[in-house]
């Protein structure tokens, strides 16, 4: 699967380690939530970055205490109709201040790229090469949004208010 990060196709530096498989001594690894929760301190002490694949049907309470030491949280979209990972992404970014890589995985569709960006995702496992190539175009196409989110973009209303404020501040 191609990985899209920063609007471009990128190499995935994280090695996906199956449950029960031996962990490499160093390097970036991505493990399941179940494996991570068995022994989070042991995993976090090893050399190299650690990432967790977090299912969308699990609350974030068990993950939050470890966020400052995680390099990646991959949130799962089991179906394009299941949007719980959007909520998880916004909570991780806006409420819990997660600054690491937030990756969308599973049913990641090109029609949802912009919504995922707005929710706080910055990396995407896509199934088709053509979707990966279309991502950059989708990300560049929209620059003004109506809904406020924690992605750093001002909403259209905030832009308008700033524009009016600067106009009325002129002598």
Tab-separated table of C-alpha atoms in Angstrom, residues 42-124:
chain	number	residue	atom	x	y	z
A	42	UNK	CA	8.869	-2.291	27.701
A	43	UNK	CA	8.035	-1.177	24.154
A	44	UNK	CA	8.647	2.483	24.934
A	45	UNK	CA	12.083	1.751	26.444
A	46	UNK	CA	13.460	0.100	23.292
A	47	UNK	CA	15.631	1.973	20.812
A	48	UNK	CA	13.723	3.425	17.882
A	49	UNK	CA	10.361	5.003	17.316
A	50	UNK	CA	7.173	3.242	18.333
A	51	UNK	CA	3.775	3.480	16.684
A	52	UNK	CA	0.430	1.933	17.588
A	53	UNK	CA	-2.442	0.801	15.383
A	54	UNK	CA	-5.481	1.904	17.372
A	55	UNK	CA	-8.919	0.471	16.466
A	56	UNK	CA	-11.809	2.879	16.161
A	57	UNK	CA	-14.023	0.849	18.504
A	58	UNK	CA	-11.698	1.396	21.458
A	59	UNK	CA	-11.628	4.498	23.643
A	60	UNK	CA	-8.482	6.568	23.887
A	61	UNK	CA	-8.103	6.467	27.678
A	62	UNK	CA	-5.526	3.658	27.615
A	63	UNK	CA	-3.496	5.425	24.937
A	64	UNK	CA	-3.465	8.996	26.267
A	65	UNK	CA	-0.888	8.469	29.070
A	66	UNK	CA	1.680	7.361	26.476
A	67	UNK	CA	1.083	9.934	23.721
A	68	UNK	CA	4.128	12.046	24.509
A	69	UNK	CA	6.387	9.041	23.808
A	70	UNK	CA	4.653	7.729	20.672
A	71	UNK	CA	5.869	8.749	17.226
A	72	UNK	CA	2.807	7.447	15.377
A	73	UNK	CA	-0.803	6.580	16.015
A	74	UNK	CA	-2.525	4.806	13.122
A	75	UNK	CA	-6.313	5.049	13.354
A	76	UNK	CA	-8.362	2.437	11.546
A	77	UNK	CA	-11.246	3.051	9.129
A	78	UNK	CA	-12.761	-0.454	8.796
A	79	UNK	CA	-15.416	0.902	6.423
A	80	UNK	CA	-15.784	4.193	4.571
A	81	UNK	CA	-19.130	4.600	6.360
A	82	UNK	CA	-17.573	4.330	9.820
A	83	UNK	CA	-16.324	7.737	10.931
A	84	UNK	CA	-15.304	7.057	14.533
A	85	UNK	CA	-11.630	7.501	13.647
A	86	UNK	CA	-12.408	11.120	12.694
A	87	UNK	CA	-13.540	11.736	16.259
A	88	UNK	CA	-10.490	9.959	17.653
A	89	UNK	CA	-8.213	12.082	15.451
A	90	UNK	CA	-9.751	15.354	16.578
A	91	UNK	CA	-9.605	14.297	20.215
A	92	UNK	CA	-5.959	13.287	19.904
A	93	UNK	CA	-4.984	16.576	18.252
A	94	UNK	CA	-7.263	19.100	19.933
A	95	UNK	CA	-7.903	17.747	23.424
A	96	UNK	CA	-4.804	15.668	24.077
A	97	UNK	CA	-2.253	17.690	22.071
A	98	UNK	CA	-0.758	14.765	20.150
A	99	UNK	CA	1.945	16.129	17.844
A	100	UNK	CA	3.259	12.893	16.325
A	101	UNK	CA	2.234	11.355	13.026
A	102	UNK	CA	-1.473	10.610	12.830
A	103	UNK	CA	-2.074	8.044	10.098
A	104	UNK	CA	-5.368	6.967	8.533
A	105	UNK	CA	-5.407	3.295	7.601
A	106	UNK	CA	-8.016	0.841	6.317
A	107	UNK	CA	-10.741	2.138	3.986
A	108	UNK	CA	-9.049	5.442	3.137
A	109	UNK	CA	-10.830	6.862	0.095
A	110	UNK	CA	-9.825	9.826	-2.038
A	111	UNK	CA	-13.243	11.449	-1.487
A	112	UNK	CA	-12.398	11.736	2.212
A	113	UNK	CA	-8.810	13.062	2.050
A	114	UNK	CA	-9.723	16.682	2.754
A	115	UNK	CA	-11.995	15.717	5.646
A	116	UNK	CA	-9.219	13.571	7.102
A	117	UNK	CA	-6.725	16.415	6.811
A	118	UNK	CA	-9.161	18.718	8.591
A	119	UNK	CA	-9.580	16.164	11.390
A	120	UNK	CA	-5.828	16.145	11.998
A	121	UNK	CA	-4.478	13.254	9.937
A	122	UNK	CA	-1.141	13.910	8.268
A	123	UNK	CA	-0.393	10.492	6.740
A	124	UNK	CA	-2.541	8.028	4.816
